[in-house]
mmCIF file with all atom_site columns, C-alpha atoms in Angstrom:
data_model
loop_
_atom_site.group_PDB
_atom_site.id
_atom_site.type_symbol
_atom_site.label_atom_id
_atom_site.label_alt_id
_atom_site.label_comp_id
_atom_site.label_asym_id
_atom_site.label_entity_id
_atom_site.label_seq_id
_atom_site.pdbx_PDB_ins_code
_atom_site.Cartn_x
_atom_site.Cartn_y
_atom_site.Cartn_z
_atom_site.occupancy
_atom_site.B_iso_or_equiv
_atom_site.pdbx_formal_charge
_atom_site.auth_seq_id
_atom_site.auth_comp_id
_atom_site.auth_asym_id
_atom_site.auth_atom_id
_atom_site.pdbx_PDB_model_num
ATOM 1   C CA . ARG V 1 1   ? 9.283   45.029 39.768 1.00 64.00 ? 1   ARG V CA 1
ATOM 2   C CA . LYS V 1 2   ? 8.188   41.275 41.102 1.00 75.00 ? 2   LYS V CA 1
ATOM 3   C CA . GLU V 1 3   ? 8.589   40.208 44.241 1.00 86.00 ? 3   GLU V CA 1
ATOM 4   C CA . VAL V 1 4   ? 11.233  36.972 43.366 1.00 91.00 ? 4   VAL V CA 1
ATOM 5   C CA . GLU V 1 5   ? 12.752  37.102 40.220 1.00 93.00 ? 5   GLU V CA 1
ATOM 6   C CA . GLN V 1 6   ? 14.970  34.504 38.729 1.00 94.00 ? 6   GLN V CA 1
ATOM 7   C CA . ASP V 1 7   ? 17.549  33.505 35.944 1.00 91.00 ? 7   ASP V CA 1
ATOM 8   C CA . PRO V 1 8   ? 15.362  33.186 33.126 1.00 84.00 ? 8   PRO V CA 1
ATOM 9   C CA . GLY V 1 9   ? 16.285  30.091 31.348 1.00 85.00 ? 9   GLY V CA 1
ATOM 10  C CA . PRO V 1 10  ? 15.846  27.565 30.418 1.00 93.00 ? 10  PRO V CA 1
ATOM 11  C CA . PHE V 1 11  ? 19.424  26.215 31.091 1.00 95.00 ? 11  PHE V CA 1
ATOM 12  C CA . ASN V 1 12  ? 20.505  23.059 28.618 1.00 96.00 ? 12  ASN V CA 1
ATOM 13  C CA . VAL V 1 13  ? 23.421  21.708 30.132 1.00 97.00 ? 13  VAL V CA 1
ATOM 14  C CA . PRO V 1 14  ? 25.703  18.678 29.498 1.00 97.00 ? 14  PRO V CA 1
ATOM 15  C CA . GLU V 1 15  ? 25.749  15.600 31.672 1.00 98.00 ? 15  GLU V CA 1
ATOM 16  C CA . GLY V 1 16  ? 28.848  16.506 34.460 1.00 97.00 ? 16  GLY V CA 1
ATOM 17  C CA . ALA V 1 17  ? 28.752  20.057 33.993 1.00 97.00 ? 17  ALA V CA 1
ATOM 18  C CA . THR V 1 18  ? 28.108  22.255 36.795 1.00 97.00 ? 18  THR V CA 1
ATOM 19  C CA . VAL V 1 19  ? 25.096  24.976 36.719 1.00 97.00 ? 19  VAL V CA 1
ATOM 20  C CA . ALA V 1 20  ? 24.015  28.339 38.503 1.00 96.00 ? 20  ALA V CA 1
ATOM 21  C CA . PHE V 1 21  ? 21.098  29.828 39.525 1.00 96.00 ? 21  PHE V CA 1
ATOM 22  C CA . ASN V 1 22  ? 20.353  32.581 40.778 1.00 95.00 ? 22  ASN V CA 1
ATOM 23  C CA . CYS V 1 23  ? 17.612  34.424 42.354 1.00 96.00 ? 23  CYS V CA 1
ATOM 24  C CA . THR V 1 24  ? 16.542  37.868 43.853 1.00 96.00 ? 24  THR V CA 1
ATOM 25  C CA . TYR V 1 25  ? 13.598  39.578 45.954 1.00 94.00 ? 25  TYR V CA 1
ATOM 26  C CA . SER V 1 26  ? 12.310  42.937 47.188 1.00 91.00 ? 26  SER V CA 1
ATOM 27  C CA . ASN V 1 27  ? 11.348  42.119 50.276 1.00 87.00 ? 27  ASN V CA 1
ATOM 28  C CA . SER V 1 28  ? 13.698  42.767 52.590 1.00 88.00 ? 28  SER V CA 1
ATOM 29  C CA . ALA V 1 29  ? 11.473  41.997 55.878 1.00 85.00 ? 29  ALA V CA 1
ATOM 30  C CA . SER V 1 30  ? 11.947  38.372 54.424 1.00 85.00 ? 30  SER V CA 1
ATOM 31  C CA . GLN V 1 31  ? 12.743  35.604 56.892 1.00 83.00 ? 31  GLN V CA 1
ATOM 32  C CA . SER V 1 32  ? 12.725  31.801 55.150 1.00 86.00 ? 32  SER V CA 1
ATOM 33  C CA . PHE V 1 33  ? 14.441  30.974 51.959 1.00 91.00 ? 33  PHE V CA 1
ATOM 34  C CA . PHE V 1 34  ? 14.163  27.775 49.915 1.00 93.00 ? 34  PHE V CA 1
ATOM 35  C CA . TRP V 1 35  ? 14.782  26.231 46.845 1.00 96.00 ? 35  TRP V CA 1
ATOM 36  C CA . TYR V 1 36  ? 11.801  23.504 45.510 1.00 96.00 ? 36  TYR V CA 1
ATOM 37  C CA . ARG V 1 37  ? 12.162  21.177 42.940 1.00 97.00 ? 37  ARG V CA 1
ATOM 38  C CA . GLN V 1 38  ? 9.333   20.884 40.205 1.00 96.00 ? 38  GLN V CA 1
ATOM 39  C CA . ASP V 1 39  ? 9.143   18.162 37.727 1.00 95.00 ? 39  ASP V CA 1
ATOM 40  C CA . CYS V 1 40  ? 7.087   18.380 34.497 1.00 91.00 ? 40  CYS V CA 1
ATOM 41  C CA . ARG V 1 41  ? 3.663   18.409 35.114 1.00 88.00 ? 41  ARG V CA 1
ATOM 42  C CA . LYS V 1 42  ? 4.302   17.431 39.053 1.00 94.00 ? 42  LYS V CA 1
ATOM 43  C CA . GLU V 1 43  ? 4.032   18.894 42.455 1.00 95.00 ? 43  GLU V CA 1
ATOM 44  C CA . PRO V 1 44  ? 6.625   20.856 43.486 1.00 95.00 ? 44  PRO V CA 1
ATOM 45  C CA . LYS V 1 45  ? 9.103   19.239 46.547 1.00 95.00 ? 45  LYS V CA 1
ATOM 46  C CA . LEU V 1 46  ? 11.485  21.038 48.620 1.00 93.00 ? 46  LEU V CA 1
ATOM 47  C CA . LEU V 1 47  ? 15.517  20.147 47.317 1.00 95.00 ? 47  LEU V CA 1
ATOM 48  C CA . MET V 1 48  ? 16.666  22.720 50.243 1.00 93.00 ? 48  MET V CA 1
ATOM 49  C CA . SER V 1 49  ? 16.620  25.369 52.329 1.00 90.00 ? 49  SER V CA 1
ATOM 50  C CA . VAL V 1 50  ? 18.584  28.127 52.527 1.00 91.00 ? 50  VAL V CA 1
ATOM 51  C CA . TYR V 1 51  ? 20.474  29.769 55.537 1.00 83.00 ? 51  TYR V CA 1
ATOM 52  C CA . SER V 1 52  ? 23.006  32.865 55.862 1.00 84.00 ? 52  SER V CA 1
ATOM 53  C CA . SER V 1 53  ? 26.022  30.307 56.477 1.00 85.00 ? 53  SER V CA 1
ATOM 54  C CA . GLY V 1 54  ? 24.916  28.845 53.539 1.00 86.00 ? 54  GLY V CA 1
ATOM 55  C CA . ASN V 1 55  ? 24.663  25.065 53.104 1.00 91.00 ? 55  ASN V CA 1
ATOM 56  C CA . GLU V 1 56  ? 25.168  21.955 51.077 1.00 93.00 ? 56  GLU V CA 1
ATOM 57  C CA . ASP V 1 57  ? 23.580  18.553 50.392 1.00 93.00 ? 57  ASP V CA 1
ATOM 58  C CA . GLY V 1 58  ? 25.533  16.444 48.350 1.00 96.00 ? 58  GLY V CA 1
ATOM 59  C CA . ARG V 1 59  ? 25.647  18.220 44.835 1.00 97.00 ? 59  ARG V CA 1
ATOM 60  C CA . PHE V 1 60  ? 23.972  21.014 45.464 1.00 97.00 ? 60  PHE V CA 1
ATOM 61  C CA . THR V 1 61  ? 25.128  24.117 47.297 1.00 97.00 ? 61  THR V CA 1
ATOM 62  C CA . ALA V 1 62  ? 22.627  27.060 48.205 1.00 96.00 ? 62  ALA V CA 1
ATOM 63  C CA . GLN V 1 63  ? 24.222  30.511 49.165 1.00 95.00 ? 63  GLN V CA 1
ATOM 64  C CA . LEU V 1 64  ? 21.851  33.474 50.754 1.00 95.00 ? 64  LEU V CA 1
ATOM 65  C CA . ASN V 1 65  ? 23.341  36.909 50.477 1.00 94.00 ? 65  ASN V CA 1
ATOM 66  C CA . ARG V 1 66  ? 20.758  38.899 53.080 1.00 92.00 ? 66  ARG V CA 1
ATOM 67  C CA . ALA V 1 67  ? 22.633  42.412 52.222 1.00 93.00 ? 67  ALA V CA 1
ATOM 68  C CA . SER V 1 68  ? 22.113  41.906 48.492 1.00 94.00 ? 68  SER V CA 1
ATOM 69  C CA . GLN V 1 69  ? 18.527  39.697 48.938 1.00 94.00 ? 69  GLN V CA 1
ATOM 70  C CA . TYR V 1 70  ? 20.044  37.637 46.928 1.00 94.00 ? 70  TYR V CA 1
ATOM 71  C CA . ILE V 1 71  ? 19.928  33.716 46.656 1.00 96.00 ? 71  ILE V CA 1
ATOM 72  C CA . SER V 1 72  ? 22.108  31.140 44.285 1.00 96.00 ? 72  SER V CA 1
ATOM 73  C CA . LEU V 1 73  ? 21.731  27.333 43.668 1.00 97.00 ? 73  LEU V CA 1
ATOM 74  C CA . LEU V 1 74  ? 24.508  25.445 42.769 1.00 97.00 ? 74  LEU V CA 1
ATOM 75  C CA . ILE V 1 75  ? 24.504  21.756 41.065 1.00 98.00 ? 75  ILE V CA 1
ATOM 76  C CA . ARG V 1 76  ? 27.924  20.472 40.908 1.00 98.00 ? 76  ARG V CA 1
ATOM 77  C CA . ASP V 1 77  ? 27.994  17.214 38.426 1.00 98.00 ? 77  ASP V CA 1
ATOM 78  C CA . SER V 1 78  ? 24.478  17.521 36.760 1.00 98.00 ? 78  SER V CA 1
ATOM 79  C CA . LYS V 1 79  ? 22.902  14.299 36.586 1.00 98.00 ? 79  LYS V CA 1
ATOM 80  C CA . LEU V 1 80  ? 19.913  13.405 33.575 1.00 97.00 ? 80  LEU V CA 1
ATOM 81  C CA . SER V 1 81  ? 17.667  13.181 37.020 1.00 97.00 ? 81  SER V CA 1
ATOM 82  C CA . ASP V 1 82  ? 18.426  16.883 37.543 1.00 98.00 ? 82  ASP V CA 1
ATOM 83  C CA . SER V 1 83  ? 16.885  18.151 34.802 1.00 97.00 ? 83  SER V CA 1
ATOM 84  C CA . ALA V 1 84  ? 13.422  19.876 36.514 1.00 97.00 ? 84  ALA V CA 1
ATOM 85  C CA . THR V 1 85  ? 12.392  23.599 36.663 1.00 96.00 ? 85  THR V CA 1
ATOM 86  C CA . TYR V 1 86  ? 14.325  25.113 40.164 1.00 97.00 ? 86  TYR V CA 1
ATOM 87  C CA . LEU V 1 87  ? 11.828  27.175 42.061 1.00 95.00 ? 87  LEU V CA 1
ATOM 88  C CA . CYS V 1 88  ? 12.658  29.874 44.828 1.00 95.00 ? 88  CYS V CA 1
ATOM 89  C CA . VAL V 1 89  ? 10.503  30.345 47.534 1.00 92.00 ? 89  VAL V CA 1
ATOM 90  C CA . VAL V 1 90  ? 10.862  33.731 49.886 1.00 89.00 ? 90  VAL V CA 1
ATOM 91  C CA . SER V 1 91  ? 8.841   33.789 53.053 1.00 83.00 ? 91  SER V CA 1
ATOM 92  C CA . GLY V 1 92  ? 8.203   36.260 55.923 1.00 74.00 ? 92  GLY V CA 1
ATOM 93  C CA . GLY V 1 93  ? 7.861   39.772 55.701 1.00 62.00 ? 93  GLY V CA 1
ATOM 94  C CA . GLY V 1 94  ? 3.755   39.942 55.715 1.00 60.00 ? 94  GLY V CA 1
ATOM 95  C CA . LYS V 1 95  ? 1.559   39.950 58.896 1.00 59.00 ? 95  LYS V CA 1
ATOM 96  C CA . THR V 1 96  ? 2.175   36.003 58.751 1.00 58.00 ? 96  THR V CA 1
ATOM 97  C CA . SER V 1 97  ? 4.727   34.530 56.953 1.00 55.00 ? 97  SER V CA 1
ATOM 98  C CA . TYR V 1 98  ? 1.967   32.560 55.010 1.00 55.00 ? 98  TYR V CA 1
ATOM 99  C CA . ASP V 1 99  ? 0.460   35.415 54.086 1.00 54.00 ? 99  ASP V CA 1
ATOM 100 C CA . LYS V 1 100 ? 3.719   36.402 51.852 1.00 64.00 ? 100 LYS V CA 1
ATOM 101 C CA . VAL V 1 101 ? 5.435   33.000 51.154 1.00 77.00 ? 101 VAL V CA 1
ATOM 102 C CA . ILE V 1 102 ? 6.403   34.546 47.317 1.00 85.00 ? 102 ILE V CA 1
ATOM 103 C CA . PHE V 1 103 ? 7.426   31.643 44.926 1.00 89.00 ? 103 PHE V CA 1
ATOM 104 C CA . GLY V 1 104 ? 9.501   32.864 41.758 1.00 91.00 ? 104 GLY V CA 1
ATOM 105 C CA . PRO V 1 105 ? 8.778   31.618 37.967 1.00 91.00 ? 105 PRO V CA 1
ATOM 106 C CA . GLY V 1 106 ? 10.829  28.539 38.110 1.00 93.00 ? 106 GLY V CA 1
ATOM 107 C CA . THR V 1 107 ? 13.800  28.029 36.086 1.00 95.00 ? 107 THR V CA 1
ATOM 108 C CA . SER V 1 108 ? 14.064  25.351 33.896 1.00 95.00 ? 108 SER V CA 1
ATOM 109 C CA . LEU V 1 109 ? 16.781  22.982 33.704 1.00 97.00 ? 109 LEU V CA 1
ATOM 110 C CA . SER V 1 110 ? 17.866  20.225 31.189 1.00 97.00 ? 110 SER V CA 1
ATOM 111 C CA . VAL V 1 111 ? 20.410  17.899 31.094 1.00 97.00 ? 111 VAL V CA 1
ATOM 112 C CA . ILE V 1 112 ? 21.410  16.738 28.032 1.00 96.00 ? 112 ILE V CA 1
ATOM 113 C CA . PRO V 1 113 ? 23.673  12.920 27.701 1.00 94.00 ? 113 PRO V CA 1
ATOM 114 C CA . ASN R 2 1   ? 0.492   8.312  54.709 1.00 73.00 ? 1   ASN R CA 1
ATOM 115 C CA . ALA R 2 2   ? -0.835  9.360  51.668 1.00 82.00 ? 2   ALA R CA 1
ATOM 116 C CA . GLY R 2 3   ? 0.390   12.926 52.656 1.00 94.00 ? 3   GLY R CA 1
ATOM 117 C CA . VAL R 2 4   ? -1.256  15.502 50.377 1.00 96.00 ? 4   VAL R CA 1
ATOM 118 C CA . THR R 2 5   ? -4.303  14.510 47.811 1.00 97.00 ? 5   THR R CA 1
ATOM 119 C CA . GLN R 2 6   ? -6.190  16.321 45.733 1.00 98.00 ? 6   GLN R CA 1
ATOM 120 C CA . THR R 2 7   ? -10.064 15.537 43.900 1.00 97.00 ? 7   THR R CA 1
ATOM 121 C CA . PRO R 2 8   ? -10.301 15.932 41.272 1.00 97.00 ? 8   PRO R CA 1
ATOM 122 C CA . LYS R 2 9   ? -7.270  15.647 39.117 1.00 96.00 ? 9   LYS R CA 1
ATOM 123 C CA . PHE R 2 10  ? -8.602  16.589 35.974 1.00 96.00 ? 10  PHE R CA 1
ATOM 124 C CA . ARG R 2 11  ? -12.148 18.819 35.208 1.00 96.00 ? 11  ARG R CA 1
ATOM 125 C CA . VAL R 2 12  ? -14.062 20.729 32.842 1.00 97.00 ? 12  VAL R CA 1
ATOM 126 C CA . LEU R 2 13  ? -15.852 23.716 33.866 1.00 96.00 ? 13  LEU R CA 1
ATOM 127 C CA . LYS R 2 14  ? -18.566 26.173 31.570 1.00 97.00 ? 14  LYS R CA 1
ATOM 128 C CA . THR R 2 15  ? -18.480 29.278 32.547 1.00 97.00 ? 15  THR R CA 1
ATOM 129 C CA . GLY R 2 16  ? -20.711 30.181 35.155 1.00 97.00 ? 16  GLY R CA 1
ATOM 130 C CA . GLN R 2 17  ? -20.585 26.768 36.820 1.00 97.00 ? 17  GLN R CA 1
ATOM 131 C CA . SER R 2 18  ? -19.845 25.965 40.210 1.00 96.00 ? 18  SER R CA 1
ATOM 132 C CA . MET R 2 19  ? -16.881 23.313 41.648 1.00 96.00 ? 19  MET R CA 1
ATOM 133 C CA . THR R 2 20  ? -15.466 22.558 44.650 1.00 97.00 ? 20  THR R CA 1
ATOM 134 C CA . LEU R 2 21  ? -11.730 21.575 45.016 1.00 98.00 ? 21  LEU R CA 1
ATOM 135 C CA . LEU R 2 22  ? -10.724 18.808 48.126 1.00 97.00 ? 22  LEU R CA 1
ATOM 136 C CA . CYS R 2 23  ? -7.786  18.709 49.801 1.00 98.00 ? 23  CYS R CA 1
ATOM 137 C CA . ALA R 2 24  ? -7.109  16.142 52.300 1.00 98.00 ? 24  ALA R CA 1
ATOM 138 C CA . GLN R 2 25  ? -3.524  15.606 54.154 1.00 97.00 ? 25  GLN R CA 1
ATOM 139 C CA . ASP R 2 26  ? -3.418  12.811 57.160 1.00 95.00 ? 26  ASP R CA 1
ATOM 140 C CA . MET R 2 27  ? 0.025   14.060 58.048 1.00 92.00 ? 27  MET R CA 1
ATOM 141 C CA . ASN R 2 28  ? -1.958  16.366 61.140 1.00 92.00 ? 28  ASN R CA 1
ATOM 142 C CA . HIS R 2 29  ? -0.429  19.238 59.873 1.00 92.00 ? 29  HIS R CA 1
ATOM 143 C CA . GLU R 2 30  ? -2.007  22.729 61.320 1.00 91.00 ? 30  GLU R CA 1
ATOM 144 C CA . TYR R 2 31  ? -1.759  24.876 58.248 1.00 91.00 ? 31  TYR R CA 1
ATOM 145 C CA . MET R 2 32  ? -2.921  24.624 54.255 1.00 93.00 ? 32  MET R CA 1
ATOM 146 C CA . TYR R 2 33  ? -3.023  26.100 51.405 1.00 94.00 ? 33  TYR R CA 1
ATOM 147 C CA . TRP R 2 34  ? -4.310  26.473 47.909 1.00 96.00 ? 34  TRP R CA 1
ATOM 148 C CA . TYR R 2 35  ? -2.036  27.846 45.214 1.00 96.00 ? 35  TYR R CA 1
ATOM 149 C CA . ARG R 2 36  ? -2.643  27.960 41.314 1.00 96.00 ? 36  ARG R CA 1
ATOM 150 C CA . GLN R 2 37  ? 0.269   28.336 39.202 1.00 95.00 ? 37  GLN R CA 1
ATOM 151 C CA . ASP R 2 38  ? -0.038  29.683 35.501 1.00 92.00 ? 38  ASP R CA 1
ATOM 152 C CA . PRO R 2 39  ? 2.647   29.465 32.903 1.00 83.00 ? 39  PRO R CA 1
ATOM 153 C CA . GLY R 2 40  ? 5.501   32.483 33.944 1.00 73.00 ? 40  GLY R CA 1
ATOM 154 C CA . MET R 2 41  ? 3.567   33.361 37.074 1.00 77.00 ? 41  MET R CA 1
ATOM 155 C CA . GLY R 2 42  ? 4.962   30.721 39.042 1.00 82.00 ? 42  GLY R CA 1
ATOM 156 C CA . LEU R 2 43  ? 2.907   29.720 42.373 1.00 91.00 ? 43  LEU R CA 1
ATOM 157 C CA . ARG R 2 44  ? 0.492   32.329 43.441 1.00 91.00 ? 44  ARG R CA 1
ATOM 158 C CA . LEU R 2 45  ? -1.379  31.831 47.213 1.00 90.00 ? 45  LEU R CA 1
ATOM 159 C CA . ILE R 2 46  ? -4.767  32.161 46.753 1.00 94.00 ? 46  ILE R CA 1
ATOM 160 C CA . HIS R 2 47  ? -6.096  31.306 50.443 1.00 95.00 ? 47  HIS R CA 1
ATOM 161 C CA . TYR R 2 48  ? -5.248  29.631 53.086 1.00 92.00 ? 48  TYR R CA 1
ATOM 162 C CA . SER R 2 49  ? -5.720  28.241 57.303 1.00 93.00 ? 49  SER R CA 1
ATOM 163 C CA . VAL R 2 50  ? -3.775  28.163 60.408 1.00 89.00 ? 50  VAL R CA 1
ATOM 164 C CA . GLY R 2 51  ? -5.838  25.740 61.518 1.00 92.00 ? 51  GLY R CA 1
ATOM 165 C CA . GLU R 2 52  ? -9.106  23.807 62.050 1.00 94.00 ? 52  GLU R CA 1
ATOM 166 C CA . GLY R 2 53  ? -11.646 26.840 61.649 1.00 94.00 ? 53  GLY R CA 1
ATOM 167 C CA . THR R 2 54  ? -9.762  29.548 60.535 1.00 94.00 ? 54  THR R CA 1
ATOM 168 C CA . THR R 2 55  ? -9.379  30.764 56.874 1.00 95.00 ? 55  THR R CA 1
ATOM 169 C CA . ALA R 2 56  ? -7.497  33.909 55.094 1.00 92.00 ? 56  ALA R CA 1
ATOM 170 C CA . LYS R 2 57  ? -7.117  35.283 51.958 1.00 91.00 ? 57  LYS R CA 1
ATOM 171 C CA . GLY R 2 58  ? -3.642  35.339 49.876 1.00 88.00 ? 58  GLY R CA 1
ATOM 172 C CA . GLU R 2 59  ? -2.821  37.242 47.188 1.00 86.00 ? 59  GLU R CA 1
ATOM 173 C CA . VAL R 2 60  ? -5.179  36.364 44.513 1.00 93.00 ? 60  VAL R CA 1
ATOM 174 C CA . PRO R 2 61  ? -8.300  35.303 46.535 1.00 96.00 ? 61  PRO R CA 1
ATOM 175 C CA . ASP R 2 62  ? -10.926 36.698 43.931 1.00 96.00 ? 62  ASP R CA 1
ATOM 176 C CA . GLY R 2 63  ? -13.534 34.569 42.688 1.00 96.00 ? 63  GLY R CA 1
ATOM 177 C CA . TYR R 2 64  ? -12.637 31.617 45.439 1.00 97.00 ? 64  TYR R CA 1
ATOM 178 C CA . ASN R 2 65  ? -13.904 30.703 48.648 1.00 97.00 ? 65  ASN R CA 1
ATOM 179 C CA . VAL R 2 66  ? -12.238 28.192 50.723 1.00 97.00 ? 66  VAL R CA 1
ATOM 180 C CA . SER R 2 67  ? -13.546 26.154 54.652 1.00 97.00 ? 67  SER R CA 1
ATOM 181 C CA . ARG R 2 68  ? -11.373 24.350 56.912 1.00 97.00 ? 68  ARG R CA 1
ATOM 182 C CA . LEU R 2 69  ? -14.285 22.568 59.185 1.00 95.00 ? 69  LEU R CA 1
ATOM 183 C CA . LYS R 2 70  ? -12.251 19.772 59.331 1.00 96.00 ? 70  LYS R CA 1
ATOM 184 C CA . LYS R 2 71  ? -8.166  19.384 60.556 1.00 95.00 ? 71  LYS R CA 1
ATOM 185 C CA . GLN R 2 72  ? -7.064  17.086 57.797 1.00 97.00 ? 72  GLN R CA 1
ATOM 186 C CA . ASN R 2 73  ? -9.206  18.652 54.808 1.00 97.00 ? 73  ASN R CA 1
ATOM 187 C CA . PHE R 2 74  ? -8.878  22.064 52.918 1.00 98.00 ? 74  PHE R CA 1
ATOM 188 C CA . LEU R 2 75  ? -11.625 22.926 50.395 1.00 98.00 ? 75  LEU R CA 1
ATOM 189 C CA . LEU R 2 76  ? -11.469 25.551 47.187 1.00 98.00 ? 76  LEU R CA 1
ATOM 190 C CA . GLY R 2 77  ? -15.169 26.478 45.986 1.00 98.00 ? 77  GLY R CA 1
ATOM 191 C CA . LEU R 2 78  ? -16.108 28.096 42.497 1.00 96.00 ? 78  LEU R CA 1
ATOM 192 C CA . GLU R 2 79  ? -19.019 30.059 42.866 1.00 92.00 ? 79  GLU R CA 1
ATOM 193 C CA . SER R 2 80  ? -18.959 31.191 39.177 1.00 96.00 ? 80  SER R CA 1
ATOM 194 C CA . ALA R 2 81  ? -15.923 29.941 37.226 1.00 96.00 ? 81  ALA R CA 1
ATOM 195 C CA . ALA R 2 82  ? -14.363 32.544 34.768 1.00 97.00 ? 82  ALA R CA 1
ATOM 196 C CA . PRO R 2 83  ? -12.450 31.460 32.030 1.00 96.00 ? 83  PRO R CA 1
ATOM 197 C CA . SER R 2 84  ? -9.600  33.365 33.820 1.00 96.00 ? 84  SER R CA 1
ATOM 198 C CA . GLN R 2 85  ? -9.543  30.640 36.528 1.00 97.00 ? 85  GLN R CA 1
ATOM 199 C CA . THR R 2 86  ? -8.561  27.834 34.111 1.00 97.00 ? 86  THR R CA 1
ATOM 200 C CA . SER R 2 87  ? -5.111  26.978 36.142 1.00 97.00 ? 87  SER R CA 1
ATOM 201 C CA . VAL R 2 88  ? -3.585  24.215 37.824 1.00 97.00 ? 88  VAL R CA 1
ATOM 202 C CA . TYR R 2 89  ? -4.332  24.293 41.421 1.00 98.00 ? 89  TYR R CA 1
ATOM 203 C CA . PHE R 2 90  ? -1.902  23.285 43.746 1.00 97.00 ? 90  PHE R CA 1
ATOM 204 C CA . CYS R 2 91  ? -2.862  22.394 47.924 1.00 97.00 ? 91  CYS R CA 1
ATOM 205 C CA . ALA R 2 92  ? 0.209   22.200 50.201 1.00 95.00 ? 92  ALA R CA 1
ATOM 206 C CA . SER R 2 93  ? 0.663   21.405 54.245 1.00 94.00 ? 93  SER R CA 1
ATOM 207 C CA . SER R 2 94  ? 2.731   22.272 56.728 1.00 89.00 ? 94  SER R CA 1
ATOM 208 C CA . TYR R 2 95  ? 3.819   22.668 60.389 1.00 83.00 ? 95  TYR R CA 1
ATOM 209 C CA . PRO R 2 96  ? 6.306   24.782 61.484 1.00 71.00 ? 96  PRO R CA 1
ATOM 210 C CA . PRO R 2 97  ? 6.938   23.225 64.755 1.00 59.00 ? 97  PRO R CA 1
ATOM 211 C CA . THR R 2 98  ? 8.877   20.439 63.726 1.00 57.00 ? 98  THR R CA 1
ATOM 212 C CA . SER R 2 99  ? 9.274   21.424 59.522 1.00 59.00 ? 99  SER R CA 1
ATOM 213 C CA . GLY R 2 100 ? 9.292   24.916 60.046 1.00 65.00 ? 100 GLY R CA 1
ATOM 214 C CA . ASP R 2 101 ? 7.969   26.741 56.463 1.00 72.00 ? 101 ASP R CA 1
ATOM 215 C CA . THR R 2 102 ? 8.491   23.296 54.461 1.00 83.00 ? 102 THR R CA 1
ATOM 216 C CA . GLN R 2 103 ? 5.560   22.917 52.400 1.00 89.00 ? 103 GLN R CA 1
ATOM 217 C CA . TYR R 2 104 ? 4.179   19.549 51.268 1.00 93.00 ? 104 TYR R CA 1
ATOM 218 C CA . PHE R 2 105 ? 2.649   19.680 47.862 1.00 96.00 ? 105 PHE R CA 1
ATOM 219 C CA . GLY R 2 106 ? -0.514  17.416 46.602 1.00 97.00 ? 106 GLY R CA 1
ATOM 220 C CA . PRO R 2 107 ? -0.032  16.474 43.220 1.00 97.00 ? 107 PRO R CA 1
ATOM 221 C CA . GLY R 2 108 ? -2.652  18.803 41.304 1.00 97.00 ? 108 GLY R CA 1
ATOM 222 C CA . THR R 2 109 ? -5.881  19.400 39.947 1.00 97.00 ? 109 THR R CA 1
ATOM 223 C CA . ARG R 2 110 ? -5.732  20.810 36.132 1.00 96.00 ? 110 ARG R CA 1
ATOM 224 C CA . LEU R 2 111 ? -8.935  22.613 35.822 1.00 97.00 ? 111 LEU R CA 1
ATOM 225 C CA . THR R 2 112 ? -10.366 24.281 32.229 1.00 97.00 ? 112 THR R CA 1
ATOM 226 C CA . VAL R 2 113 ? -13.121 26.918 32.048 1.00 97.00 ? 113 VAL R CA 1
ATOM 227 C CA . LEU R 2 114 ? -14.311 27.277 28.856 1.00 96.00 ? 114 LEU R CA 1
#
């Protein structure tokens, strides 16, 4: 089993739709959780950190369920500019938090006019 | 601030050749990382450094060496390139005291080994 798994995608949704991405991780000692966004042929960029209490940033909501080792990202009112690959990232649980930074394979989103 | 920069952006090597990828950051970050990204695999950590003069192995270190002689630079070396090292290489940096585990990435180097 991969350490971080994501919905395989791709997701093709119309503008204005709500879309949810799921991510599971296997290391129960993991401490930090993030969603990154990666545009085609570009570098990953932090979208948001994920906290146990859940957090929201505009149209984006992230949730963490430590008991189920599950992370989610909800995008409301999708825009064309949201088209990208979304990477789930989990860190911690190793000797340091840096040798256990694990990126998921990503889920591709295409928002269609 | 330029952030994180990588040199070169593209490179084609023949099997057995060597090369060095340069990563530079101007954010005074202590921690720097080298990743490779392959289709369907996600980013995988090659080596990382938690400060000037220190390096450590990540998930996939074989075939690569690194050096961090200056705080702002992190070099990734391929001594004898193999086709399996064809990939996109990303460098990243972070500064946990202020930004936690957030990593800032360079634009990537696309390497093809023939």
